[in-house]
C-alpha positions as a Python dict, from the first residue, in 0.01 Angstrom:
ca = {
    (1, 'X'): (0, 0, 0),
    (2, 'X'): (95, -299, -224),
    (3, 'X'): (-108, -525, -436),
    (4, 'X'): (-115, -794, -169),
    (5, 'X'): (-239, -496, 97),
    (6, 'X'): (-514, -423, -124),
    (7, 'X'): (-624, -747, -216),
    (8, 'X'): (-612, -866, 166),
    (9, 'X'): (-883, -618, 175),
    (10, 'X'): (-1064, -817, -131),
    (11, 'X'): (-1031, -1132, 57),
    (12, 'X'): (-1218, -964, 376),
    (13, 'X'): (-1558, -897, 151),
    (14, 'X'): (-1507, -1243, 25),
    (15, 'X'): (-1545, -1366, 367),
    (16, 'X'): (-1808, -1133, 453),
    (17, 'X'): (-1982, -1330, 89),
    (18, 'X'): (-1910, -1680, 298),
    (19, 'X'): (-2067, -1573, 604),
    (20, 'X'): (-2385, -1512, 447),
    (21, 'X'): (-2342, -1852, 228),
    (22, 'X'): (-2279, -1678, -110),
    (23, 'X'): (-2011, -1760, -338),
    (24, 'X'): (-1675, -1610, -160),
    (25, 'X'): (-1589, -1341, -409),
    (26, 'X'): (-1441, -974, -295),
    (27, 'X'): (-1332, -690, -474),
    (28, 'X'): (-1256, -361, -406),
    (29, 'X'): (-1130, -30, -671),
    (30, 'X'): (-847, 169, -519),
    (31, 'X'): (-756, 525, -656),
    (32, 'X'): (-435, 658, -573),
    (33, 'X'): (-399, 425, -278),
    (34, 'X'): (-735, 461, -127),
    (35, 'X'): (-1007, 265, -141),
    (36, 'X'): (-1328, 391, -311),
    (37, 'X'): (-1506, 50, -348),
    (38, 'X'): (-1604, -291, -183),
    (39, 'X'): (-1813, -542, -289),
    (40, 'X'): (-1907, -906, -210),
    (41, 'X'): (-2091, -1136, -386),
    (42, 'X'): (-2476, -1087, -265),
    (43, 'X'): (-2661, -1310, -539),
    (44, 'X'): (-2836, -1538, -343),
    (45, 'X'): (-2953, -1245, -72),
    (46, 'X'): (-3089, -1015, -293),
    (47, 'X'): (-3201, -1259, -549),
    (48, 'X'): (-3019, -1039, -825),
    (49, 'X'): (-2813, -1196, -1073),
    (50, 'X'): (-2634, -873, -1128),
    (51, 'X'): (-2509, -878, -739),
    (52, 'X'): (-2214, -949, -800),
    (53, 'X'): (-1897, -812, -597),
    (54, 'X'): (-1720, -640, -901),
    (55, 'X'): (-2055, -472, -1004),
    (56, 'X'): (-2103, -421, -647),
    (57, 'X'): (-1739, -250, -597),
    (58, 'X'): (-1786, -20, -910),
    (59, 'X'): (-2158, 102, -840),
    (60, 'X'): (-2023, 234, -496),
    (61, 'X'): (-1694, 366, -651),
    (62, 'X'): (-1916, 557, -904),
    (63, 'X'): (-2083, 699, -633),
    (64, 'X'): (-1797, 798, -504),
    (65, 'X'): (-1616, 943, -761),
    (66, 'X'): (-1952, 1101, -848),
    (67, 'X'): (-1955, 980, -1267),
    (68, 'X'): (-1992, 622, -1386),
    (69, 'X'): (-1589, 690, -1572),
    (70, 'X'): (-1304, 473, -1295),
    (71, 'X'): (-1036, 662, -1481),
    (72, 'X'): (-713, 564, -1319),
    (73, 'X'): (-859, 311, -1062),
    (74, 'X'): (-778, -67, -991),
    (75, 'X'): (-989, -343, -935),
    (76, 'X'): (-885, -606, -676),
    (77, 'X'): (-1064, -936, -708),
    (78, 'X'): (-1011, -1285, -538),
    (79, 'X'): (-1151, -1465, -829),
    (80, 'X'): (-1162, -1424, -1264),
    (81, 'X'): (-1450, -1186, -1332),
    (82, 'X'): (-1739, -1314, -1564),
    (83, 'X'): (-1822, -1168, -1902),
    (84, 'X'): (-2084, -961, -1710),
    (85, 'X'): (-1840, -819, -1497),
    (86, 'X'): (-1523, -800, -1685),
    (87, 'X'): (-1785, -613, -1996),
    (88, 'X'): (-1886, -365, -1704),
    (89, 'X'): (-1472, -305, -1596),
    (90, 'X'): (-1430, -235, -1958),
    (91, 'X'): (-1732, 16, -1940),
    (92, 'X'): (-1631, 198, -1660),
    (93, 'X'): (-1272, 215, -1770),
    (94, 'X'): (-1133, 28, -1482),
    (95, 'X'): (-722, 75, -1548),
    (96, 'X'): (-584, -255, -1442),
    (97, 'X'): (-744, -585, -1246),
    (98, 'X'): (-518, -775, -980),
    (99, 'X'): (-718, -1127, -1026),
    (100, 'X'): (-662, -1371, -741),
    (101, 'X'): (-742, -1664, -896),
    (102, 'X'): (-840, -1770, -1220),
    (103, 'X'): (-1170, -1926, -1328),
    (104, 'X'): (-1163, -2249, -1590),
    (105, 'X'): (-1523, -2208, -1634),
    (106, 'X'): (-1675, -1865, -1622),
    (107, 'X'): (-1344, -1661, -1659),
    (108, 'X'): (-1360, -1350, -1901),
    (109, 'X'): (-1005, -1243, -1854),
    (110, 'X'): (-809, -1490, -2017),
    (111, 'X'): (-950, -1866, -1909),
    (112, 'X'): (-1241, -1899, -2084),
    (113, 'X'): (-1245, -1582, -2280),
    (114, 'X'): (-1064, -1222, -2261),
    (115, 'X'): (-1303, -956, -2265),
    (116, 'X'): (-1069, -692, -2078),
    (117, 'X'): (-819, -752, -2358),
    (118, 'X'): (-1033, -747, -2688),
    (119, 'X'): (-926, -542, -2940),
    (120, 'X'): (-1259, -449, -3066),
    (121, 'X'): (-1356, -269, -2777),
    (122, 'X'): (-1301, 71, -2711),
    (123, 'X'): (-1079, 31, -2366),
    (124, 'X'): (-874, -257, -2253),
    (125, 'X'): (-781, -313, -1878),
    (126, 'X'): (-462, -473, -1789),
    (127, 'X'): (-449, -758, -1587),
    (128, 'X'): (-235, -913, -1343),
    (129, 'X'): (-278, -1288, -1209),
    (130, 'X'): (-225, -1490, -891),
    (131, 'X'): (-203, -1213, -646),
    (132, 'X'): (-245, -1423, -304),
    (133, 'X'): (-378, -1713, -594),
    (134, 'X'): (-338, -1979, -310),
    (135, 'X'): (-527, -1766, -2),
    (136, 'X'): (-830, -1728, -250),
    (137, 'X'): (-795, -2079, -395),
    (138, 'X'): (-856, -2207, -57),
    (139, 'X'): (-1198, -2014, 49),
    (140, 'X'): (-1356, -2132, -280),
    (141, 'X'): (-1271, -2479, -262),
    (142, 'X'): (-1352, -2522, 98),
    (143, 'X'): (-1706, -2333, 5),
    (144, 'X'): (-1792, -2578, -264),
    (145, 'X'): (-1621, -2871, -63),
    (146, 'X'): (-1920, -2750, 154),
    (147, 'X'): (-2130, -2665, -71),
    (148, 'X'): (-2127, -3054, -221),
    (149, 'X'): (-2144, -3214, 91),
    (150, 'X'): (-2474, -3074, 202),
    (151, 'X'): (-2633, -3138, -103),
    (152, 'X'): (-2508, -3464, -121),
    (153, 'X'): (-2644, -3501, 253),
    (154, 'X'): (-2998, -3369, 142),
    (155, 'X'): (-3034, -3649, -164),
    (156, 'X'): (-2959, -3898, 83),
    (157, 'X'): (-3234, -3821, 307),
}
């Protein structure tokens, strides 16, 4: 499987996220071409602001693997990770992140701030950009398009 193959399967939690009206954000960790975690964003069910789908992804992954170290696995995400998340990649010594699509405001992998990539840490996780940027461009607009309109709807009542 390819990047795109992988991160396809990324894009399927995000909608699973969207379904249940959280943020749209997937991930899953692959090891040697299979996949050993999925996650979707689940802050807003569980009321837990650590629900996030790339903490998600590595908890099960962990589990899988059976130790908290993701030697030699990739992260597939649709959008930038936040400094919570990209600090927990770096933890679990995720190898390399595919990132869909970056993130101006919250971004800890290069927009805002580069956590995977600081050279005071003790690991750094490579990172690769704009794999399928436009497919997961397009599910978080359209949610906060949404997202916007209702509230705007609700202060006009």
């Amino acid at each position: 499987m390819n990047p795109e193959d992988f991160m396809q399967e990324a894009l399927k939690e995000a909608e699973q996220a969207l379904s249940i009206d959280e943020v749209p954000i997937g991930a899953v960790i692959e090891k040697d071409g299979i996949i050993i975690g999925r996650g979707h964003n689940k802050t807003e069910t569980t009321k837990d602001p650590t629900a996030h789908a790339e903490i998600l992804a590595i908890r099960e992954a962990a589990h899988e693997l059976g130790g908290w170290r993701l030697l030699r696995c990739r992260m597939y995400v649709t959008a930038e990770p936040c400094p919570m998340c990209a600090g927990a990649m770096v933890l679990a010594r995720i190898e390399k992140v595919f990132i869909g699509t970056s993130d101006p405001k919250t971004g800890a992998c290069g927009s805002l701030m580069n956590i995977l990539q600081d050279e005071r840490l003790n690991h750094s996780v490579q990172i690769e950009t704009g794999i399928m940027q436009k497919q997961c461009e397009i599910l978080m607009k359209s949610f906060f398009q949404k997202l916007r309109k209702k509230k705007s709807e609700e202060n006009s009542i």
